[in-house]
Amino acid sequence: ATDVEAMMKKTVTAYGRLDCAFNNAGVGVMATTMDCTEEMWDLTMNVNLKGPFILSQLVARIMKEKGGGRIINMSSAAAFKATILGIYSVTKAGLVMLTQCLAKEWGQYGIRVNALAPGIIETRFSEALWKDPAVGEDARKRNALGFLGVPEDVVGAALFLASDASRYITGTT
């Protein structure tokens, strides 16, 4: 948290404010819920849920002083349907609820909090899934468009939520 606080101070010093934060860190352990160890559970919860909470809390304090801002959390379609990464799904569902709670509490300060929840995006993070022929093909078949997304497919939604075009949207995934 100390490094993050220093980064926030540098940002405000350089730009005078902090308008938007994007919580995009994530980890998924390749273990079933039966085989998940306490260490795996803690790592996944800390990175996927505790980390976004701590960062959001830090930036919200700055945003409150500066008249508001936007926080975007990267959740996942896995938040709404159990996947082969069960603990990951639990953390992303928690992130959806955290988004709603923060939006409800912080809206009075002009802070909007929303989440994005794409399906599998072809990144290094999800490579073990989409490169697996069976998993990748199943994901493509379940997608109405018939293909997996790439990072550029999420950019437009993130820019929308970061902009004033979404000024009446908060607590939404």
PDB file of C-alpha atoms in Angstrom, residues 4-5 7-9 11-12 17-23 51-73 102 106 109 111-113:
ATOM      1  CA  VAL A   4       0.515   2.797  -4.211  1.00  0.00           C
ATOM      2  CA  GLU A   5       0.149   5.794  -1.887  1.00  0.00           C
ATOM      3  CA  MET A   7       2.187   6.733  -6.788  1.00  0.00           C
ATOM      4  CA  MET A   8      -1.067   8.538  -5.949  1.00  0.00           C
ATOM      5  CA  LYS A   9       0.826  11.481  -4.432  1.00  0.00           C
ATOM      6  CA  THR A  11       0.026  11.704  -9.784  1.00  0.00           C
ATOM      7  CA  VAL A  12      -1.749  14.461  -7.865  1.00  0.00           C
ATOM      8  CA  ARG A  17      -6.013  15.601  -9.511  1.00  0.00           C
ATOM      9  CA  LEU A  18      -6.799  11.939 -10.070  1.00  0.00           C
ATOM     10  CA  ASP A  19      -9.768  11.421 -12.381  1.00  0.00           C
ATOM     11  CA  CYS A  20      -9.864   7.688 -13.018  1.00  0.00           C
ATOM     12  CA  ALA A  21      -8.527   4.441 -11.591  1.00  0.00           C
ATOM     13  CA  PHE A  22      -8.706   1.084 -13.374  1.00  0.00           C
ATOM     14  CA  ASN A  23      -8.383  -2.032 -11.205  1.00  0.00           C
ATOM     15  CA  GLY A  51      -6.235  -5.274  -3.996  1.00  0.00           C
ATOM     16  CA  PRO A  52      -9.050  -3.477  -5.844  1.00  0.00           C
ATOM     17  CA  PHE A  53     -10.642  -2.552  -2.504  1.00  0.00           C
ATOM     18  CA  ILE A  54      -7.431  -1.046  -1.120  1.00  0.00           C
ATOM     19  CA  LEU A  55      -6.642   0.860  -4.333  1.00  0.00           C
ATOM     20  CA  SER A  56     -10.221   2.100  -4.636  1.00  0.00           C
ATOM     21  CA  GLN A  57     -10.193   3.301  -1.048  1.00  0.00           C
ATOM     22  CA  LEU A  58      -6.936   5.189  -1.578  1.00  0.00           C
ATOM     23  CA  VAL A  59      -8.017   6.876  -4.807  1.00  0.00           C
ATOM     24  CA  ALA A  60     -11.512   7.631  -3.492  1.00  0.00           C
ATOM     25  CA  ARG A  61     -10.035   9.714  -0.690  1.00  0.00           C
ATOM     26  CA  ILE A  62      -8.214  11.812  -3.287  1.00  0.00           C
ATOM     27  CA  MET A  63     -11.208  11.942  -5.627  1.00  0.00           C
ATOM     28  CA  LYS A  64     -13.479  13.056  -2.790  1.00  0.00           C
ATOM     29  CA  GLU A  65     -11.205  16.036  -2.105  1.00  0.00           C
ATOM     30  CA  LYS A  66     -11.006  16.904  -5.818  1.00  0.00           C
ATOM     31  CA  GLY A  67     -14.725  16.768  -6.618  1.00  0.00           C
ATOM     32  CA  GLY A  68     -15.197  13.217  -7.834  1.00  0.00           C
ATOM     33  CA  GLY A  69     -13.825  10.665 -10.254  1.00  0.00           C
ATOM     34  CA  ARG A  70     -14.277   7.260 -11.793  1.00  0.00           C
ATOM     35  CA  ILE A  71     -13.205   3.811 -10.690  1.00  0.00           C
ATOM     36  CA  ILE A  72     -13.434   0.879 -13.094  1.00  0.00           C
ATOM     37  CA  ASN A  73     -13.049  -2.690 -11.851  1.00  0.00           C
ATOM     38  CA  LEU A 102     -18.643   1.445  -3.338  1.00  0.00           C
ATOM     39  CA  TRP A 106     -19.314   7.085  -2.794  1.00  0.00           C
ATOM     40  CA  TYR A 109     -18.907  12.490  -3.505  1.00  0.00           C
ATOM     41  CA  ILE A 111     -17.300   9.120  -7.477  1.00  0.00           C
ATOM     42  CA  ARG A 112     -18.707   6.652  -9.986  1.00  0.00           C
ATOM     43  CA  VAL A 113     -17.730   3.000  -9.642  1.00  0.00           C
TER      44      VAL A 113
END
